[in-house]
Amino acid sequence: MPASSQTRASALRELRDRASVCTRCPKLAATRTQVVFGSGPPDADLMFVGEAPGATEDRDGIPFVGAAGRLLDKLLAEIGLTRDDVAVVNILKCRPPDNRNPLAGEIENCQEYLFGQLELMQPTVVCTLGNFATRLLRGSTEGITKVHGHPEVRVIGPRAVRLYPLFHPAAALYTPSNVELLRADMARIPELLALGAPEQPVPATEPEPSVAAELPVPAGGAVPASVDDRQLGLF
Ligand code: URA
């Protein structure tokens, strides 16, 4: 692994370790079983951003493993991808009680982790699943019904990505016609991946302190993970 990817990988583990003991949202910290940081290869070109863990994800520590996740897996298979090929994260890393919507304060508290993941993992295509992720990463109140299936280049933090809003698989489960829309939108993902990374913004002469820069980089190469890595695919 080139030095910079190694640095990013260790910074990502550092970020995960911090998230795993986060208590910024006291209610969520008290009611969660565990923090669900993300799954998939840390250097995946394609990242999905969902809303928040549900009961199954909270139990297993992996995003999108319930009914919505099974639909996501099925639609991924239809475009020749598996969960091992893609990174999957959520806006909130903790389950909101009774699966209620994320609160604005919770989204704000948790943003450091999501934006850190985006900066450190450097995906080229970022699929936002549903309204919450789409509004947050587009920085706009436009709803998913209007913007789904419209890829656009957006600068998020220090990097430009191909942002691609999609219906949330859970919403599609409730409304079968949305499954077809989600399927049709997902069918365009290979085409977006084939475009490669968009042109990147020219870094400022005096770089802004970034998540990667703030995190300590341990000396001496590969860094052993300090939290439980037994669940395959967790980064
Ligand atoms: N819905 C989400 O948004 N995320 C999950 O991890 C599961 C369901």
Short mmCIF file of C-alpha atoms and ligand atoms in Angstrom, two decimals:
data_model
loop_
_atom_site.label_atom_id
_atom_site.label_comp_id
_atom_site.label_asym_id
_atom_site.label_seq_id
_atom_site.Cartn_x
_atom_site.Cartn_y
_atom_site.Cartn_z
CA MET A 1 0.00 0.00 0.00
CA PRO A 2 1.44 3.42 -0.86
CA ALA A 3 2.40 5.54 2.15
CA SER A 4 -0.51 7.92 1.74
CA SER A 5 -3.08 5.10 1.67
CA GLN A 6 -1.46 3.60 4.73
CA THR A 7 -1.67 6.90 6.52
CA ARG A 8 -5.30 7.23 5.54
CA ALA A 9 -6.07 3.67 6.66
CA SER A 10 -4.59 4.26 10.09
CA ALA A 11 -6.37 7.62 10.39
CA LEU A 12 -9.60 5.84 9.50
CA ARG A 13 -9.05 3.27 12.24
CA GLU A 14 -8.34 6.10 14.64
CA LEU A 15 -11.60 7.76 13.62
CA ARG A 16 -13.46 4.48 14.05
CA ASP A 17 -11.97 4.00 17.51
CA ARG A 18 -13.12 7.46 18.54
CA ALA A 19 -16.60 6.91 17.11
CA SER A 20 -16.90 3.56 18.90
CA VAL A 21 -16.89 5.30 22.30
CA CYS A 22 -18.67 8.49 21.26
CA THR A 23 -21.15 9.93 23.78
CA ARG A 24 -21.94 13.22 22.03
CA CYS A 25 -25.61 12.22 21.79
CA PRO A 26 -26.29 10.98 25.34
CA LYS A 27 -29.64 9.45 24.43
CA LEU A 28 -28.24 7.47 21.50
CA ALA A 29 -25.16 6.44 23.47
CA ALA A 30 -27.39 5.14 26.26
CA THR A 31 -29.74 3.15 24.04
CA ARG A 32 -27.41 1.74 21.36
CA THR A 33 -25.97 -1.76 21.51
CA GLN A 34 -22.93 -0.58 19.60
CA VAL A 35 -21.71 2.06 17.20
CA VAL A 36 -22.10 1.03 13.55
CA PHE A 37 -19.19 2.74 11.82
CA GLY A 38 -19.33 1.23 8.35
CA SER A 39 -18.55 -1.77 6.17
CA GLY A 40 -16.62 -2.55 3.04
CA PRO A 41 -13.11 -1.93 1.76
CA PRO A 42 -11.69 1.39 3.00
CA ASP A 43 -10.49 2.19 -0.53
CA ALA A 44 -13.74 1.37 -2.35
CA ASP A 45 -14.50 3.61 -5.34
CA LEU A 46 -18.21 3.40 -4.57
CA MET A 47 -19.74 4.48 -1.26
CA PHE A 48 -23.37 4.34 -0.15
CA VAL A 49 -24.51 6.73 2.56
CA GLY A 50 -27.67 5.77 4.42
CA GLU A 51 -29.51 7.31 7.32
CA ALA A 52 -28.93 5.44 10.57
CA PRO A 53 -28.66 1.88 11.84
CA GLY A 54 -31.89 0.03 12.56
CA ALA A 55 -32.44 -2.77 15.06
CA THR A 56 -30.59 -5.46 13.06
CA GLU A 57 -27.65 -3.18 12.31
CA ASP A 58 -27.47 -2.14 15.97
CA ARG A 59 -27.36 -5.82 16.92
CA ASP A 60 -24.81 -6.91 14.30
CA GLY A 61 -22.65 -3.79 14.10
CA ILE A 62 -22.88 -3.71 10.28
CA PRO A 63 -24.92 -1.23 8.19
CA PHE A 64 -27.73 -2.40 5.94
CA VAL A 65 -28.09 -6.01 7.05
CA GLY A 66 -31.88 -5.93 7.58
CA ALA A 67 -34.62 -5.97 4.96
CA ALA A 68 -33.43 -2.75 3.29
CA GLY A 69 -29.92 -4.17 3.16
CA ARG A 70 -31.14 -7.33 1.46
CA LEU A 71 -32.76 -5.23 -1.25
CA LEU A 72 -29.56 -3.22 -1.62
CA ASP A 73 -27.56 -6.47 -1.96
CA LYS A 74 -29.98 -7.77 -4.60
CA LEU A 75 -29.78 -4.60 -6.68
CA LEU A 76 -26.01 -4.53 -6.32
CA ALA A 77 -25.85 -8.11 -7.62
CA GLU A 78 -27.85 -7.03 -10.66
CA ILE A 79 -25.05 -4.64 -11.61
CA GLY A 80 -22.35 -7.21 -10.90
CA LEU A 81 -21.28 -5.92 -7.48
CA THR A 82 -21.27 -7.39 -4.00
CA ARG A 83 -21.06 -5.77 -0.59
CA ASP A 84 -17.35 -6.65 -0.60
CA ASP A 85 -16.88 -4.19 -3.47
CA VAL A 86 -18.54 -1.18 -1.86
CA ALA A 87 -18.30 0.94 1.26
CA VAL A 88 -21.54 1.42 3.19
CA VAL A 89 -21.90 4.02 5.91
CA ASN A 90 -24.67 6.02 7.57
CA ILE A 91 -25.10 9.64 8.59
CA LEU A 92 -25.71 8.53 12.18
CA LYS A 93 -23.51 5.80 13.57
CA CYS A 94 -25.98 4.98 16.37
CA ARG A 95 -29.52 3.68 16.16
CA PRO A 96 -32.18 6.25 17.02
CA PRO A 97 -34.63 4.72 19.53
CA ASP A 98 -37.68 3.18 17.86
CA ASN A 99 -36.07 3.96 14.48
CA ARG A 100 -37.22 7.55 14.68
CA ASN A 101 -35.75 10.07 12.24
CA PRO A 102 -32.33 11.51 13.07
CA LEU A 103 -32.53 14.85 14.90
CA ALA A 104 -30.70 17.88 13.53
CA GLY A 105 -28.42 17.99 16.57
CA GLU A 106 -27.57 14.30 16.17
CA ILE A 107 -26.69 14.79 12.51
CA GLU A 108 -24.47 17.67 13.47
CA ASN A 109 -22.79 15.72 16.28
CA CYS A 110 -22.09 12.80 13.97
CA GLN A 111 -20.94 14.78 10.92
CA GLU A 112 -17.29 14.61 11.84
CA TYR A 113 -17.35 10.85 11.38
CA LEU A 114 -19.09 10.87 8.01
CA PHE A 115 -17.00 13.70 6.60
CA GLY A 116 -13.90 12.01 7.98
CA GLN A 117 -14.87 8.79 6.19
CA LEU A 118 -15.39 10.68 2.94
CA GLU A 119 -12.06 12.44 3.24
CA LEU A 120 -10.06 9.40 4.25
CA MET A 121 -11.68 6.78 2.02
CA GLN A 122 -11.74 8.97 -1.09
CA PRO A 123 -14.62 7.32 -2.96
CA THR A 124 -15.25 8.57 -6.49
CA VAL A 125 -18.98 7.86 -6.59
CA VAL A 126 -21.08 8.57 -3.50
CA CYS A 127 -24.68 7.34 -3.58
CA THR A 128 -26.86 9.05 -1.01
CA LEU A 129 -29.77 6.88 0.02
CA GLY A 130 -32.92 8.85 0.78
CA ASN A 131 -33.66 12.38 1.90
CA PHE A 132 -31.45 12.73 4.94
CA ALA A 133 -28.17 11.76 3.29
CA THR A 134 -29.05 13.56 0.07
CA ARG A 135 -29.93 16.82 1.80
CA LEU A 136 -26.87 16.70 4.00
CA LEU A 137 -24.35 15.99 1.25
CA ARG A 138 -25.95 18.26 -1.35
CA GLY A 139 -26.36 21.03 1.22
CA SER A 140 -29.88 21.63 -0.07
CA THR A 141 -33.42 20.97 1.01
CA GLU A 142 -34.47 19.48 -2.34
CA GLY A 143 -36.10 16.12 -1.81
CA ILE A 144 -35.11 12.75 -3.19
CA THR A 145 -38.16 12.50 -5.46
CA LYS A 146 -36.86 15.47 -7.40
CA VAL A 147 -33.13 14.72 -7.49
CA HIS A 148 -32.85 10.92 -7.57
CA GLY A 149 -30.97 9.54 -10.54
CA HIS A 150 -29.24 12.86 -11.31
CA PRO A 151 -25.48 12.55 -10.81
CA GLU A 152 -23.53 15.71 -10.17
CA VAL A 153 -20.00 16.62 -9.25
CA ARG A 154 -19.88 18.12 -5.75
CA VAL A 155 -16.99 19.23 -3.63
CA ILE A 156 -17.33 17.70 -0.19
CA GLY A 157 -14.63 18.77 2.23
CA PRO A 158 -11.34 18.79 0.31
CA ARG A 159 -12.47 16.51 -2.54
CA ALA A 160 -14.77 16.43 -5.50
CA VAL A 161 -16.95 13.34 -5.87
CA ARG A 162 -19.66 12.16 -8.21
CA LEU A 163 -22.71 12.46 -5.96
CA TYR A 164 -25.59 10.27 -7.00
CA PRO A 165 -28.86 10.49 -5.03
CA LEU A 166 -30.96 7.34 -4.86
CA PHE A 167 -34.19 6.37 -3.17
CA HIS A 168 -33.63 4.76 0.20
CA PRO A 169 -34.11 0.98 -0.13
CA ALA A 170 -36.37 1.00 2.96
CA ALA A 171 -38.65 3.55 1.28
CA ALA A 172 -38.61 1.44 -1.85
CA LEU A 173 -39.74 -1.55 0.21
CA TYR A 174 -42.82 0.40 1.28
CA THR A 175 -43.59 1.63 -2.23
CA PRO A 176 -42.98 -1.12 -4.82
CA SER A 177 -42.92 1.31 -7.77
CA ASN A 178 -39.89 2.91 -6.11
CA VAL A 179 -38.04 -0.40 -6.35
CA GLU A 180 -38.13 -0.05 -10.12
CA LEU A 181 -36.92 3.56 -9.93
CA LEU A 182 -34.13 2.51 -7.58
CA ARG A 183 -33.22 -0.39 -9.87
CA ALA A 184 -33.12 1.88 -12.93
CA ASP A 185 -31.00 4.49 -11.11
CA MET A 186 -28.62 1.86 -9.79
CA ALA A 187 -28.18 0.45 -13.29
CA ARG A 188 -26.26 3.65 -14.12
CA ILE A 189 -23.69 3.18 -11.36
CA PRO A 190 -21.20 1.21 -13.54
CA GLU A 191 -21.27 4.04 -16.09
CA LEU A 192 -20.50 6.58 -13.35
CA LEU A 193 -17.69 4.45 -11.96
CA ALA A 194 -16.21 4.16 -15.43
CA LEU A 195 -15.89 7.95 -15.62
CA GLY A 196 -13.32 7.82 -12.81
CA ALA A 197 -12.67 10.57 -10.31
CA PRO A 198 -13.86 14.05 -11.25
CA GLU A 199 -11.38 16.87 -11.55
CA GLN A 200 -10.20 17.77 -8.07
CA PRO A 201 -10.17 21.29 -6.61
CA VAL A 202 -6.75 22.90 -6.47
CA PRO A 203 -5.63 22.67 -2.84
CA ALA A 204 -5.19 26.00 -1.07
CA THR A 205 -1.55 26.99 -0.57
CA GLU A 206 -2.10 26.87 3.16
CA PRO A 207 -4.09 23.63 3.52
CA GLU A 208 -7.01 23.65 5.91
CA PRO A 209 -6.41 21.28 8.82
CA SER A 210 -8.07 18.06 7.78
CA VAL A 211 -9.24 15.00 9.63
CA ALA A 212 -6.25 13.10 8.24
CA ALA A 213 -3.87 15.81 9.39
CA GLU A 214 -5.37 16.07 12.86
CA LEU A 215 -5.19 12.41 13.63
CA PRO A 216 -1.95 11.06 15.05
CA VAL A 217 -0.03 8.84 12.65
CA PRO A 218 1.66 6.01 14.50
CA ALA A 219 5.27 5.41 13.48
CA GLY A 220 6.42 2.17 11.95
CA GLY A 221 4.03 1.19 9.19
CA ALA A 222 1.04 -1.08 9.50
CA VAL A 223 -1.13 -0.38 12.49
CA PRO A 224 -2.97 -3.19 14.22
CA ALA A 225 -6.67 -2.49 14.61
CA SER A 226 -7.48 -1.71 18.19
CA VAL A 227 -11.14 -2.67 18.08
CA ASP A 228 -12.81 -5.90 17.23
CA ASP A 229 -12.20 -6.67 13.55
CA ARG A 230 -13.75 -10.12 13.52
CA GLN A 231 -16.76 -9.06 11.52
CA LEU A 232 -15.61 -9.39 7.94
CA GLY A 233 -15.69 -6.22 5.97
CA LEU A 234 -15.63 -3.80 8.87
CA PHE A 235 -13.09 -1.07 8.49
N1 URA B 1 -31.33 2.07 6.98
C1 URA B 1 -30.25 2.89 6.97
O1 URA B 1 -30.33 4.03 6.56
N2 URA B 1 -29.11 2.41 7.39
C2 URA B 1 -28.96 1.15 7.80
O2 URA B 1 -27.84 0.80 8.16
C3 URA B 1 -30.08 0.32 7.79
C4 URA B 1 -31.26 0.80 7.37
#
